[in-house]
Structure formats: structure tokens, C-alpha cells
Amino acid sequence: MIKSTVNTILFIDDDKVTNFYNRKIVKKYQKVKNVISVDSGKSALEYLINTETKGTIIPDLIFLDINMPGMSGWEFIEEYKKIDPKITKNIKVILLTTSSNNEDYERSKRIEIIDGFINKPLSVSLLTEIVKEHY
């Protein structure tokens, strides 16, 4: 088995079933040590900011849902840009969404810190392609 350079994945999605499913996909992939799931952009920002003070693991890869109540994926991105680059510089951000809106896709292309846009559901083959492309 090839050793992956993806140690930790952070899923940001308000749907608990989706988070459960995504964890199962990563488990089948077998090359990621840690999977963290949060149910809001706010929780994800708190998690990332706490990596400095509480020693939580900085993710290598973030899968971000666009359509969430409270704080959308787009709003999360705006706040994410404000986090200390020491934390975020090596994180890849992939939008994982049900959106078939071409405007969302085009918008994602204009934001430098977004590294990809894929439609749900995540699969082992999609995860494999993402890791090959970005790591």
C-alpha cells in the first residue's frame, strides 16, 4: 500500500448522514489517519483557529459544503481567508456540493484558495483522484 500524504481530512457539512457516509468512504480508502466532521462553518472556523492554542490537528484537506444554514460555504471561505496563513497555507479546500448551479462552479474558479469543485456523493474513486491531483 502506498503511503498517502493526506493525514487528516475535515468535512464541513450540516447533514449528519452525509458526514457519516463520507467517513465510511474515507475508511474504505484506507490511506487517511484522521477524519474530522463538523456540522457548520462556524464550528470549522473554531476548530481551525484552535489548532494553535489547543493543539488540534491541522487538516491536509477540507471538503466544504456550499449550502448550509447559518454560515454558507461561501461565507466560511471569506472568514477562512482571515485565519493565520501558518495554519491554512498547506490545506487544500474542495467544495463538495449538491449544487448544479454553474454560477457556483464559476465562482469557485475565481477564488484562489478553492482547489476543486465536485458534486456529492463522494466516492473512493473521487477521493483517489483528488489525492493524486493535489498530493
Coordinates of C-alpha atoms in Angstrom, one line a residue:
M1 CA 0.0 0.0 0.0
I2 CA 1.3 3.4 -1.0
K3 CA 1.6 5.8 1.9
S4 CA -0.6 8.8 1.4
T5 CA 0.5 12.3 2.3
V6 CA -3.1 13.1 3.5
N7 CA -3.0 12.6 7.2
T8 CA -6.3 14.4 8.1
I9 CA -9.5 15.3 6.3
L10 CA -12.0 17.8 7.7
F11 CA -15.6 17.6 6.4
I12 CA -17.8 20.6 6.8
D13 CA -21.4 19.7 6.2
D14 CA -24.6 20.4 8.1
D15 CA -26.0 17.0 7.2
K16 CA -25.2 14.2 9.7
V17 CA -26.0 11.4 7.2
T18 CA -23.6 12.9 4.7
N19 CA -20.9 13.2 7.3
F20 CA -21.4 9.6 8.3
Y21 CA -21.3 8.5 4.7
N22 CA -18.1 10.5 4.0
R23 CA -16.4 8.9 7.0
K24 CA -17.3 5.5 5.5
I25 CA -15.8 6.4 2.2
V26 CA -12.5 7.6 3.8
K27 CA -12.4 4.4 5.8
K28 CA -12.7 2.3 2.6
Y29 CA -9.9 4.5 1.1
Q30 CA -7.6 3.4 3.9
K31 CA -4.9 6.0 3.4
V32 CA -6.1 8.7 5.8
K33 CA -5.3 8.6 9.5
N34 CA -7.8 11.1 10.9
V35 CA -11.3 12.2 9.8
I36 CA -13.0 15.2 11.5
S37 CA -16.6 16.2 10.8
V38 CA -18.2 19.4 11.8
D39 CA -21.8 20.5 11.1
S40 CA -21.2 24.2 10.4
G41 CA -18.8 26.7 9.0
K42 CA -18.6 28.3 12.4
S43 CA -17.6 25.1 14.1
A44 CA -15.0 24.5 11.4
L45 CA -13.5 28.0 11.9
E46 CA -13.3 27.4 15.7
Y47 CA -11.6 24.1 15.1
L48 CA -9.1 25.6 12.8
I49 CA -8.3 28.6 15.0
N50 CA -7.9 26.2 18.0
T51 CA -5.2 24.3 16.2
E52 CA -2.7 26.9 17.5
T53 CA -3.9 27.1 21.1
K54 CA -5.4 23.6 21.7
G55 CA -3.1 21.5 19.6
T56 CA -5.8 20.0 17.4
I57 CA -4.6 18.5 14.2
I58 CA -4.4 20.8 11.1
P59 CA -6.2 19.1 8.3
D60 CA -4.5 18.5 5.0
L61 CA -7.8 18.5 3.1
I62 CA -11.1 20.2 3.7
F63 CA -14.3 19.1 2.0
L64 CA -16.8 22.0 2.2
D65 CA -20.5 22.0 1.5
I66 CA -21.8 25.3 0.0
N67 CA -25.4 25.2 1.1
M68 CA -25.6 25.3 4.9
P69 CA -27.8 27.2 7.3
G70 CA -26.2 29.9 9.4
M71 CA -23.0 30.2 7.5
S72 CA -22.8 29.1 3.9
G73 CA -19.7 27.6 2.4
W74 CA -19.1 31.0 0.7
E75 CA -19.3 32.8 4.0
F76 CA -16.9 30.2 5.5
I77 CA -14.4 30.9 2.7
E78 CA -14.4 34.7 3.5
E79 CA -13.7 34.0 7.2
Y80 CA -11.2 31.3 6.4
K81 CA -9.1 33.8 4.4
K82 CA -8.7 35.7 7.7
I83 CA -7.1 32.8 9.6
D84 CA -3.4 32.9 10.1
P85 CA -1.6 31.6 7.0
K86 CA 0.6 29.4 9.2
I87 CA -2.5 27.3 9.8
T88 CA -4.0 27.4 6.3
K89 CA -1.0 27.5 3.9
N90 CA -0.9 23.7 3.2
I91 CA -4.6 23.0 3.4
K92 CA -6.4 22.1 0.2
V93 CA -10.1 23.2 0.1
I94 CA -12.5 21.2 -2.1
L95 CA -16.2 22.2 -2.5
L96 CA -18.3 19.0 -2.1
T97 CA -21.8 20.0 -3.0
T98 CA -25.2 19.1 -4.4
S99 CA -25.2 22.4 -6.3
S100 CA -25.6 22.0 -10.0
N101 CA -25.6 25.8 -10.4
N102 CA -23.0 26.8 -13.0
E103 CA -22.6 30.2 -11.2
D104 CA -21.3 28.3 -8.1
Y105 CA -18.8 26.5 -10.2
E106 CA -17.6 29.7 -11.9
R107 CA -17.4 31.5 -8.6
S108 CA -15.3 28.7 -7.2
K109 CA -12.8 29.1 -10.1
R110 CA -12.3 32.8 -9.2
I111 CA -11.4 32.1 -5.6
E112 CA -7.7 31.3 -5.3
I113 CA -7.9 29.2 -2.1
I114 CA -10.5 26.8 -3.6
D115 CA -8.7 23.8 -5.1
G116 CA -11.6 22.0 -6.5
F117 CA -15.4 21.6 -7.0
I118 CA -17.0 18.2 -7.0
N119 CA -20.6 17.0 -6.8
K120 CA -21.9 14.8 -4.0
P121 CA -21.7 12.0 -3.3
L122 CA -18.0 11.4 -2.5
S123 CA -16.6 8.1 -3.7
V124 CA -13.4 6.2 -3.2
S125 CA -12.5 6.9 -6.8
L126 CA -13.2 10.6 -6.5
L127 CA -11.1 10.7 -3.3
T128 CA -8.3 8.8 -5.1
E129 CA -8.3 11.4 -7.9
I130 CA -8.3 14.3 -5.5
V131 CA -5.3 12.9 -3.6
K132 CA -3.4 12.1 -6.9
E133 CA -4.1 15.7 -8.2
H134 CA -3.2 17.6 -5.1
Y135 CA -0.6 15.5 -3.3

